[in-house]
PDB file of C-alpha atoms in Angstrom:
ATOM      1  CA  MET A1135      -0.001  -0.059  -0.004  1.00 86.00           C
ATOM      2  CA  ARG A1136       1.157   3.513  -0.759  1.00 91.00           C
ATOM      3  CA  VAL A1137       1.899   5.751   2.180  1.00 95.00           C
ATOM      4  CA  LEU A1138       2.667   9.539   2.222  1.00 96.00           C
ATOM      5  CA  LEU A1139       5.398  10.203   4.810  1.00 97.00           C
ATOM      6  CA  VAL A1140       5.693  13.927   5.822  1.00 97.00           C
ATOM      7  CA  GLU A1141       8.780  14.472   7.912  1.00 96.00           C
ATOM      8  CA  ASP A1142      11.433  17.260   7.675  1.00 94.00           C
ATOM      9  CA  ASN A1143      13.944  15.649  10.052  1.00 94.00           C
ATOM     10  CA  GLU A1144      16.216  13.651   7.658  1.00 95.00           C
ATOM     11  CA  PRO A1145      17.468  10.909   9.974  1.00 95.00           C
ATOM     12  CA  ILE A1146      13.942  10.228  11.384  1.00 95.00           C
ATOM     13  CA  GLY A1147      12.508  10.334   7.867  1.00 96.00           C
ATOM     14  CA  ARG A1148      15.089   7.902   6.522  1.00 96.00           C
ATOM     15  CA  ASP A1149      14.435   5.451   9.449  1.00 97.00           C
ATOM     16  CA  ILE A1150      10.646   5.607   9.090  1.00 97.00           C
ATOM     17  CA  SER A1151      10.848   5.203   5.329  1.00 96.00           C
ATOM     18  CA  ALA A1152      13.198   2.222   5.565  1.00 96.00           C
ATOM     19  CA  ALA A1153      10.852   0.588   8.178  1.00 96.00           C
ATOM     20  CA  LEU A1154       7.829   1.104   6.161  1.00 95.00           C
ATOM     21  CA  THR A1155       9.489  -0.213   3.024  1.00 92.00           C
ATOM     22  CA  ALA A1156      10.625  -3.280   4.795  1.00 91.00           C
ATOM     23  CA  SER A1157       7.055  -3.825   6.011  1.00 90.00           C
ATOM     24  CA  GLY A1158       5.685  -3.867   2.502  1.00 87.00           C
ATOM     25  CA  TYR A1159       4.554  -0.360   2.014  1.00 92.00           C
ATOM     26  CA  VAL A1160       5.347   1.978  -0.999  1.00 91.00           C
ATOM     27  CA  VAL A1161       6.548   5.124   0.550  1.00 94.00           C
ATOM     28  CA  GLU A1162       6.526   8.688  -0.808  1.00 94.00           C
ATOM     29  CA  TRP A1163       8.460  11.009   1.509  1.00 96.00           C
ATOM     30  CA  VAL A1164       7.987  14.814   1.474  1.00 96.00           C
ATOM     31  CA  ARG A1165       9.701  17.237   3.798  1.00 95.00           C
ATOM     32  CA  GLU A1166       7.420  20.445   3.519  1.00 95.00           C
ATOM     33  CA  GLY A1167       3.919  21.154   4.430  1.00 94.00           C
ATOM     34  CA  GLU A1168       2.901  22.757   1.138  1.00 95.00           C
ATOM     35  CA  ASP A1169       4.138  19.613  -0.711  1.00 95.00           C
ATOM     36  CA  ALA A1170       2.249  17.359   1.676  1.00 95.00           C
ATOM     37  CA  TRP A1171      -1.014  19.403   1.370  1.00 95.00           C
ATOM     38  CA  PHE A1172      -0.876  19.234  -2.459  1.00 95.00           C
ATOM     39  CA  LYS A1173       0.090  15.547  -2.744  1.00 94.00           C
ATOM     40  CA  GLY A1174      -2.384  14.382  -0.045  1.00 94.00           C
ATOM     41  CA  GLY A1175      -5.040  16.484  -1.742  1.00 91.00           C
ATOM     42  CA  THR A1176      -4.461  15.291  -5.314  1.00 91.00           C
ATOM     43  CA  GLU A1177      -2.958  11.753  -5.164  1.00 90.00           C
ATOM     44  CA  ASN A1178      -4.267   8.423  -3.786  1.00 89.00           C
ATOM     45  CA  TYR A1179      -2.719   7.005  -0.611  1.00 93.00           C
ATOM     46  CA  ALA A1180      -3.711   4.340   1.831  1.00 92.00           C
ATOM     47  CA  ALA A1181      -2.597   6.494   4.770  1.00 95.00           C
ATOM     48  CA  ALA A1182      -0.274   9.418   5.819  1.00 97.00           C
ATOM     49  CA  VAL A1183       2.353   9.668   8.459  1.00 97.00           C
ATOM     50  CA  LEU A1184       2.282  13.358   9.266  1.00 96.00           C
ATOM     51  CA  ASP A1185       4.851  15.344  11.450  1.00 93.00           C
ATOM     52  CA  LEU A1186       3.388  18.452  13.015  1.00 90.00           C
ATOM     53  CA  GLY A1187       6.587  20.479  13.274  1.00 88.00           C
ATOM     54  CA  LEU A1188       7.134  21.278   9.539  1.00 90.00           C
ATOM     55  CA  PRO A1189       8.663  24.307   7.857  1.00 86.00           C
ATOM     56  CA  GLY A1190       6.233  26.674   6.257  1.00 87.00           C
ATOM     57  CA  LEU A1191       2.794  25.120   6.412  1.00 93.00           C
ATOM     58  CA  ASP A1192       2.649  23.175   9.762  1.00 92.00           C
ATOM     59  CA  GLY A1193       1.295  19.664   9.976  1.00 92.00           C
ATOM     60  CA  LEU A1194      -1.895  20.602  11.824  1.00 92.00           C
ATOM     61  CA  SER A1195      -2.794  23.163   9.110  1.00 94.00           C
ATOM     62  CA  VAL A1196      -2.103  20.459   6.381  1.00 95.00           C
ATOM     63  CA  LEU A1197      -4.428  18.104   8.149  1.00 94.00           C
ATOM     64  CA  LYS A1198      -7.179  20.721   8.466  1.00 94.00           C
ATOM     65  CA  ARG A1199      -6.988  21.552   4.855  1.00 95.00           C
ATOM     66  CA  TRP A1200      -7.281  17.873   3.893  1.00 96.00           C
ATOM     67  CA  ARG A1201     -10.298  17.447   6.018  1.00 94.00           C
ATOM     68  CA  GLN A1202     -11.949  20.704   4.806  1.00 94.00           C
ATOM     69  CA  GLU A1203     -11.411  19.317   1.195  1.00 93.00           C
ATOM     70  CA  ALA A1204     -13.091  16.036   2.238  1.00 91.00           C
ATOM     71  CA  ARG A1205      -9.884  14.011   1.942  1.00 91.00           C
ATOM     72  CA  ASP A1206     -10.533  10.929   4.227  1.00 89.00           C
ATOM     73  CA  LEU A1207      -7.157   9.252   4.094  1.00 92.00           C
ATOM     74  CA  PRO A1208      -6.232   7.841   7.475  1.00 95.00           C
ATOM     75  CA  VAL A1209      -3.647  10.106   9.191  1.00 96.00           C
ATOM     76  CA  LEU A1210      -1.133   9.200  11.965  1.00 96.00           C
ATOM     77  CA  ILE A1211       0.263  12.234  13.551  1.00 94.00           C
ATOM     78  CA  LEU A1212       3.929  12.484  14.773  1.00 91.00           C
ATOM     79  CA  THR A1213       5.070  15.223  17.095  1.00 84.00           C
ATOM     80  CA  ALA A1214       7.658  16.116  19.577  1.00 79.00           C
ATOM     81  CA  ARG A1215       4.951  18.213  21.360  1.00 66.00           C
ATOM     82  CA  GLY A1216       3.640  15.992  23.992  1.00 61.00           C
ATOM     83  CA  THR A1217       1.066  18.084  25.868  1.00 67.00           C
ATOM     84  CA  TRP A1218      -2.414  16.611  26.118  1.00 69.00           C
ATOM     85  CA  SER A1219      -3.987  19.865  24.698  1.00 75.00           C
ATOM     86  CA  GLU A1220      -1.995  19.410  21.436  1.00 75.00           C
ATOM     87  CA  ARG A1221      -2.979  15.794  21.167  1.00 75.00           C
ATOM     88  CA  VAL A1222      -6.632  16.828  21.603  1.00 81.00           C
ATOM     89  CA  GLU A1223      -6.327  19.505  19.021  1.00 82.00           C
ATOM     90  CA  GLY A1224      -4.741  17.023  16.580  1.00 81.00           C
ATOM     91  CA  ILE A1225      -7.539  14.430  17.066  1.00 82.00           C
ATOM     92  CA  ASP A1226     -10.218  17.161  16.725  1.00 86.00           C
ATOM     93  CA  ALA A1227      -8.677  18.342  13.495  1.00 88.00           C
ATOM     94  CA  GLY A1228      -9.303  14.859  12.027  1.00 89.00           C
ATOM     95  CA  ALA A1229      -6.241  12.699  12.893  1.00 91.00           C
ATOM     96  CA  ASP A1230      -6.866   9.053  13.263  1.00 93.00           C
ATOM     97  CA  ASP A1231      -4.116   8.388  15.767  1.00 93.00           C
ATOM     98  CA  TYR A1232      -1.334  10.269  17.516  1.00 91.00           C
ATOM     99  CA  LEU A1233       2.189   9.147  18.460  1.00 91.00           C
ATOM    100  CA  PRO A1234       4.566  11.410  20.390  1.00 89.00           C
ATOM    101  CA  LYS A1235       8.345  11.433  19.815  1.00 88.00           C
ATOM    102  CA  PRO A1236      10.475   9.688  20.649  1.00 89.00           C
ATOM    103  CA  PHE A1237       8.845   6.401  19.661  1.00 92.00           C
ATOM    104  CA  GLN A1238       9.537   2.782  18.913  1.00 94.00           C
ATOM    105  CA  MET A1239       9.292   1.928  15.224  1.00 96.00           C
ATOM    106  CA  GLU A1240       7.261  -1.245  16.066  1.00 95.00           C
ATOM    107  CA  GLU A1241       4.580   0.954  17.628  1.00 96.00           C
ATOM    108  CA  LEU A1242       4.399   3.220  14.614  1.00 96.00           C
ATOM    109  CA  LEU A1243       3.995   0.221  12.347  1.00 96.00           C
ATOM    110  CA  ALA A1244       1.293  -1.237  14.676  1.00 94.00           C
ATOM    111  CA  ARG A1245      -0.562   2.027  14.809  1.00 95.00           C
ATOM    112  CA  LEU A1246      -0.338   2.419  11.004  1.00 95.00           C
ATOM    113  CA  ARG A1247      -1.670  -1.096  10.551  1.00 93.00           C
ATOM    114  CA  ALA A1248      -4.592  -0.229  12.834  1.00 92.00           C
ATOM    115  CA  ILE A1249      -5.679   2.864  11.181  1.00 93.00           C
ATOM    116  CA  THR A1250      -5.613   1.184   7.670  1.00 92.00           C
ATOM    117  CA  ARG A1251      -7.470  -1.777   9.000  1.00 88.00           C
ATOM    118  CA  ARG A1252     -10.197   0.526  10.474  1.00 89.00           C
ATOM    119  CA  ALA A1253     -10.410   2.390   7.081  1.00 87.00           C
ATOM    120  CA  ALA A1254     -11.144  -1.000   5.506  1.00 82.00           C
ATOM    121  CA  GLY A1255     -13.937  -1.749   8.200  1.00 81.00           C
ATOM    122  CA  GLN A1256     -11.683  -4.235  10.000  1.00 78.00           C
ATOM    123  CA  SER A1257     -10.609  -4.243  13.732  1.00 72.00           C
ATOM    124  CA  SER A1258      -8.478  -7.312  13.942  1.00 78.00           C
ATOM    125  CA  ALA A1259      -4.811  -7.843  12.759  1.00 81.00           C
ATOM    126  CA  LEU A1260      -6.205 -10.965  11.088  1.00 88.00           C
ATOM    127  CA  MET A1261      -8.358  -9.926   8.113  1.00 90.00           C
ATOM    128  CA  GLN A1262     -10.579 -12.467   6.488  1.00 88.00           C
ATOM    129  CA  VAL A1263     -12.360 -12.560   3.144  1.00 89.00           C
ATOM    130  CA  GLY A1264     -14.015 -15.955   2.832  1.00 87.00           C
ATOM    131  CA  ASP A1265     -11.337 -18.661   3.049  1.00 89.00           C
ATOM    132  CA  LEU A1266      -8.623 -16.124   2.428  1.00 92.00           C
ATOM    133  CA  ALA A1267      -6.930 -14.670   5.454  1.00 93.00           C
ATOM    134  CA  LEU A1268      -4.269 -11.879   5.916  1.00 93.00           C
ATOM    135  CA  ASP A1269      -2.233 -11.587   8.991  1.00 92.00           C
ATOM    136  CA  THR A1270      -1.139  -7.863   8.919  1.00 87.00           C
ATOM    137  CA  ARG A1271       1.192  -8.311  11.863  1.00 84.00           C
ATOM    138  CA  GLN A1272       3.071 -11.358  10.569  1.00 87.00           C
ATOM    139  CA  MET A1273       2.724 -10.368   6.924  1.00 89.00           C
ATOM    140  CA  ARG A1274       1.373 -13.829   5.987  1.00 92.00           C
ATOM    141  CA  VAL A1275      -1.504 -14.961   3.759  1.00 95.00           C
ATOM    142  CA  SER A1276      -3.280 -18.300   4.176  1.00 94.00           C
ATOM    143  CA  LEU A1277      -6.046 -19.980   2.211  1.00 93.00           C
ATOM    144  CA  ASN A1278      -8.297 -22.566   3.966  1.00 90.00           C
ATOM    145  CA  GLY A1279      -5.665 -22.447   6.867  1.00 91.00           C
ATOM    146  CA  THR A1280      -2.741 -23.257   4.619  1.00 93.00           C
ATOM    147  CA  GLN A1281      -0.050 -20.538   4.470  1.00 94.00           C
ATOM    148  CA  LEU A1282       0.759 -19.387   0.942  1.00 94.00           C
ATOM    149  CA  ASN A1283       4.317 -18.966  -0.229  1.00 94.00           C
ATOM    150  CA  LEU A1284       4.118 -15.396  -1.701  1.00 93.00           C
ATOM    151  CA  SER A1285       6.865 -13.065  -2.938  1.00 92.00           C
ATOM    152  CA  PRO A1286       6.906  -9.575  -1.352  1.00 89.00           C
ATOM    153  CA  GLN A1287       5.138  -8.040  -4.369  1.00 90.00           C
ATOM    154  CA  GLU A1288       2.529 -10.845  -4.432  1.00 93.00           C
ATOM    155  CA  TYR A1289       1.934 -10.226  -0.782  1.00 93.00           C
ATOM    156  CA  ARG A1290       1.411  -6.558  -1.321  1.00 90.00           C
ATOM    157  CA  LEU A1291      -1.173  -7.304  -4.115  1.00 93.00           C
ATOM    158  CA  VAL A1292      -3.065  -9.719  -1.923  1.00 94.00           C
ATOM    159  CA  SER A1293      -3.075  -7.239   1.002  1.00 92.00           C
ATOM    160  CA  TYR A1294      -4.383  -4.494  -1.112  1.00 92.00           C
ATOM    161  CA  PHE A1295      -7.150  -6.703  -2.479  1.00 93.00           C
ATOM    162  CA  ILE A1296      -8.171  -7.852   0.974  1.00 92.00           C
ATOM    163  CA  HIS A1297      -8.109  -4.143   2.314  1.00 90.00           C
ATOM    164  CA  HIS A1298     -10.486  -3.304  -0.616  1.00 89.00           C
ATOM    165  CA  ALA A1299     -12.388  -6.564  -1.009  1.00 88.00           C
ATOM    166  CA  GLY A1300     -15.524  -6.257  -3.200  1.00 87.00           C
ATOM    167  CA  ARG A1301     -14.425  -2.994  -4.825  1.00 90.00           C
ATOM    168  CA  VAL A1302     -13.336  -2.897  -8.383  1.00 94.00           C
ATOM    169  CA  ILE A1303      -9.677  -1.503  -8.450  1.00 94.00           C
ATOM    170  CA  PRO A1304      -8.333   0.112 -11.510  1.00 92.00           C
ATOM    171  CA  GLN A1305      -4.994  -1.132 -12.866  1.00 91.00           C
ATOM    172  CA  MET A1306      -3.468   2.336 -12.352  1.00 88.00           C
ATOM    173  CA  GLU A1307      -4.363   2.356  -8.732  1.00 89.00           C
ATOM    174  CA  LEU A1308      -2.674  -1.037  -8.255  1.00 91.00           C
ATOM    175  CA  THR A1309       0.395   0.299  -9.939  1.00 88.00           C
ATOM    176  CA  GLU A1310       0.537   3.272  -7.680  1.00 85.00           C
ATOM    177  CA  HIS A1311       0.233   1.243  -4.547  1.00 86.00           C
ATOM    178  CA  LEU A1312       2.487  -1.558  -5.443  1.00 86.00           C
ATOM    179  CA  TYR A1313       5.429   0.203  -7.159  1.00 81.00           C
ATOM    180  CA  ALA A1314       7.608   3.101  -6.175  1.00 72.00           C
ATOM    181  CA  GLN A1315       7.649   5.898  -8.767  1.00 65.00           C
ATOM    182  CA  ASP A1316      11.230   5.238  -9.750  1.00 57.00           C
ATOM    183  CA  TYR A1317      10.806   1.442 -10.010  1.00 58.00           C
ATOM    184  CA  GLU A1318      11.416   0.147 -13.457  1.00 58.00           C
ATOM    185  CA  ARG A1319       8.589  -2.090 -14.627  1.00 60.00           C
ATOM    186  CA  GLU A1320       7.082  -3.473 -17.822  1.00 65.00           C
ATOM    187  CA  SER A1321       3.794  -2.098 -19.153  1.00 69.00           C
ATOM    188  CA  ASN A1322       2.114  -5.440 -18.406  1.00 82.00           C
ATOM    189  CA  SER A1323       3.530  -5.820 -14.838  1.00 87.00           C
ATOM    190  CA  ILE A1324       0.139  -5.796 -13.106  1.00 90.00           C
ATOM    191  CA  GLU A1325      -1.303  -8.343 -15.490  1.00 91.00           C
ATOM    192  CA  VAL A1326       1.591 -10.678 -14.886  1.00 91.00           C
ATOM    193  CA  LEU A1327       1.526 -10.241 -11.096  1.00 93.00           C
ATOM    194  CA  VAL A1328      -2.201 -10.910 -10.992  1.00 93.00           C
ATOM    195  CA  GLY A1329      -1.688 -13.983 -13.102  1.00 93.00           C
ATOM    196  CA  ARG A1330       0.907 -15.395 -10.687  1.00 93.00           C
ATOM    197  CA  VAL A1331      -1.281 -14.661  -7.653  1.00 94.00           C
ATOM    198  CA  ARG A1332      -4.304 -16.215  -9.305  1.00 92.00           C
ATOM    199  CA  ARG A1333      -2.364 -19.434  -9.843  1.00 91.00           C
ATOM    200  CA  LYS A1334      -1.462 -19.486  -6.166  1.00 91.00           C
ATOM    201  CA  LEU A1335      -4.949 -18.636  -4.912  1.00 90.00           C
ATOM    202  CA  GLY A1336      -6.758 -21.022  -7.325  1.00 81.00           C
ATOM    203  CA  GLY A1337     -10.337 -20.677  -8.335  1.00 71.00           C
ATOM    204  CA  ASP A1338     -11.651 -17.321  -9.451  1.00 83.00           C
ATOM    205  CA  LEU A1339     -11.270 -15.205  -6.279  1.00 88.00           C
ATOM    206  CA  ILE A1340      -9.742 -12.382  -8.395  1.00 92.00           C
ATOM    207  CA  GLU A1341     -12.138 -11.207 -11.112  1.00 91.00           C
ATOM    208  CA  THR A1342     -11.249  -9.194 -14.076  1.00 91.00           C
ATOM    209  CA  ARG A1343     -13.601  -6.435 -15.051  1.00 89.00           C
ATOM    210  CA  ARG A1344     -12.795  -5.641 -18.590  1.00 88.00           C
ATOM    211  CA  GLY A1345     -12.072  -1.915 -19.020  1.00 87.00           C
ATOM    212  CA  PHE A1346     -12.485  -1.227 -15.307  1.00 91.00           C
ATOM    213  CA  GLY A1347      -9.865  -3.337 -13.359  1.00 92.00           C
ATOM    214  CA  TYR A1348      -9.863  -6.180 -10.749  1.00 94.00           C
ATOM    215  CA  THR A1349     -11.891  -7.171  -7.837  1.00 93.00           C
ATOM    216  CA  LEU A1350     -11.473  -9.694  -5.011  1.00 91.00           C
ATOM    217  CA  LYS A1351     -14.819 -11.433  -4.724  1.00 84.00           C
ATOM    218  CA  MET A1352     -16.625 -11.267  -1.482  1.00 77.00           C
ATOM    219  CA  PRO A1353     -18.198 -14.509  -0.164  1.00 71.00           C
ATOM    220  CA  GLU A1354     -21.799 -15.042  -0.963  1.00 63.00           C
ATOM    221  CA  ARG A1355     -24.086 -14.518   1.991  1.00 53.00           C
ATOM    222  CA  THR A1356     -26.376 -17.366   3.050  1.00 40.00           C
ATOM    223  CA  PRO A1357     -29.988 -16.282   3.573  1.00 44.00           C
TER     224      PRO A1357
END
């Protein structure tokens, strides 16, 4: 999934970017508030990790603008300001969670997983769509209780489908969320990746909607 990281501190930004990338996220890192406001308002992200202490336009103003523009991407606030009144202000402005500095990277990852799950209507670290299960904490996928042997890119694809189960996802959206902007890829990379995942999942769990994209089928409800 594609995450917008907004952090002007170079060492902290590098550490967060590396940790997010190692956890399967595609990271776009910006360092200034104006850039963050523009990108978060015009591009598609699964979540944003937003520092408050930014040069120029501060993080709280960025968040308020996003919410005024009806941008509903989940936002995890980072800040060195630790007073309760500032935490309340951030939450009231539309933040989904708040993490004061200094923090443990595992906690940041756990909180990010939680807000993206909630955005997908899930509360547990184990997300289930029919017989297909995603363990977001262990980064594992299983089918009918059997763990699947997936490459990192295949895992990212299945994870994105499960987070958006039942919705038709355009190919361009998958490209944005699975590949970094500077990643060299073939024009048919998504079709090839979907084909590999289909063979491992079996059946027709992933459906192609010609001219629209792909969808992970939801299980039929019994009356």
